[in-house]
CSV table of C-alpha atoms in Angstrom, one decimal:
chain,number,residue,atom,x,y,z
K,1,UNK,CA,28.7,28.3,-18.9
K,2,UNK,CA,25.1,27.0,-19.7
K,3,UNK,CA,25.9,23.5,-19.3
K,4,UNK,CA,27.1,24.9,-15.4
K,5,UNK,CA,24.0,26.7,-14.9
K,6,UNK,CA,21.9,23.9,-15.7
K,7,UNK,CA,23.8,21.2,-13.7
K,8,UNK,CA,23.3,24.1,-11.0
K,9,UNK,CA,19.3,24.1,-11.4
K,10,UNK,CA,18.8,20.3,-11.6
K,11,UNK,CA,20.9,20.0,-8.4
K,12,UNK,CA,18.6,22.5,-6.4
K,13,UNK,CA,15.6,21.2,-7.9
K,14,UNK,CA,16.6,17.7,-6.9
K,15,UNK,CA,17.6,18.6,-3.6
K,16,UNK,CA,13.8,20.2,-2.9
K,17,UNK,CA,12.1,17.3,-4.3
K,18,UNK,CA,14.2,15.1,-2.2
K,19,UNK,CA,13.5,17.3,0.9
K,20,UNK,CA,9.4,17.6,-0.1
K,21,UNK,CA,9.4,13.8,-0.4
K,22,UNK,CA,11.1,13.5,3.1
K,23,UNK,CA,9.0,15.9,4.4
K,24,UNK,CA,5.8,14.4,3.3
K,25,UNK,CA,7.0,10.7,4.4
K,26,UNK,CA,7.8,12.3,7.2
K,27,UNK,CA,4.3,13.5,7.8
K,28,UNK,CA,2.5,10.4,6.6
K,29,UNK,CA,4.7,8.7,8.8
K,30,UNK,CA,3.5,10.6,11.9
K,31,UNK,CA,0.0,10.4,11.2
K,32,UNK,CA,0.0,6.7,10.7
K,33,UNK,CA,1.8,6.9,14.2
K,34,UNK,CA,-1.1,8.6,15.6
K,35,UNK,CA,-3.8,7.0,14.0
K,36,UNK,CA,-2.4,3.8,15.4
K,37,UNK,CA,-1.7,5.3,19.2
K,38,UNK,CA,-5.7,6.3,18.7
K,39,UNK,CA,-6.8,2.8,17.6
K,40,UNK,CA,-4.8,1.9,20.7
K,41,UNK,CA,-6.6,4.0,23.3
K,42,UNK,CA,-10.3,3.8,21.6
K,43,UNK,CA,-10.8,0.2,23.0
K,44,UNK,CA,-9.7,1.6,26.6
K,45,UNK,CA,-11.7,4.7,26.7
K,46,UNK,CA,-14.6,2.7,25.2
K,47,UNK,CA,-14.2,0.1,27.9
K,48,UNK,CA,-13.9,2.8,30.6
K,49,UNK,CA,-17.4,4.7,29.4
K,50,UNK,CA,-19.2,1.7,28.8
K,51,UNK,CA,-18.5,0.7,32.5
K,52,UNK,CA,-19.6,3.8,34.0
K,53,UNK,CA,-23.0,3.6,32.2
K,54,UNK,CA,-23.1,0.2,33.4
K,55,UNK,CA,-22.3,0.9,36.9
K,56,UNK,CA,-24.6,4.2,36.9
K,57,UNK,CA,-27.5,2.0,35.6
K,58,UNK,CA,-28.1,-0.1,39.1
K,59,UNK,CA,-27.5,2.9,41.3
K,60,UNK,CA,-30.9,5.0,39.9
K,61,UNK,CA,-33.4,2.3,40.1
């Protein structure tokens, strides 16, 4: 009966460590995905503010 209830407990317990290690590769995974979709659109955004100061510049003198 012991040996049942203990087969019972290592099950669960490895079936919530499984699912809190896919959970937090699952999370790690997405922020990488992010971080890389925002080192993606830095270089645009930068590119598209630099050239407004750069157009603005001319116009005021």
């Amino acid at each position: 009966m012991t040996s049942k209830i203990k087969s019972e407990a290592r099950r669960s317990r490895d079936a919530s460590l499984s699912l809190s290690l896919s959970l937090s590769l699952s999370l790690s995974l997405s922020l990488l995905l992010l971080l890389l979709l925002l080192l993606l659109l830095l270089p645009l955004l930068l590119a598209r503010t630099m050239r407004a100061c750069f157009s603005g510049a001319p116009r005021r003198r």
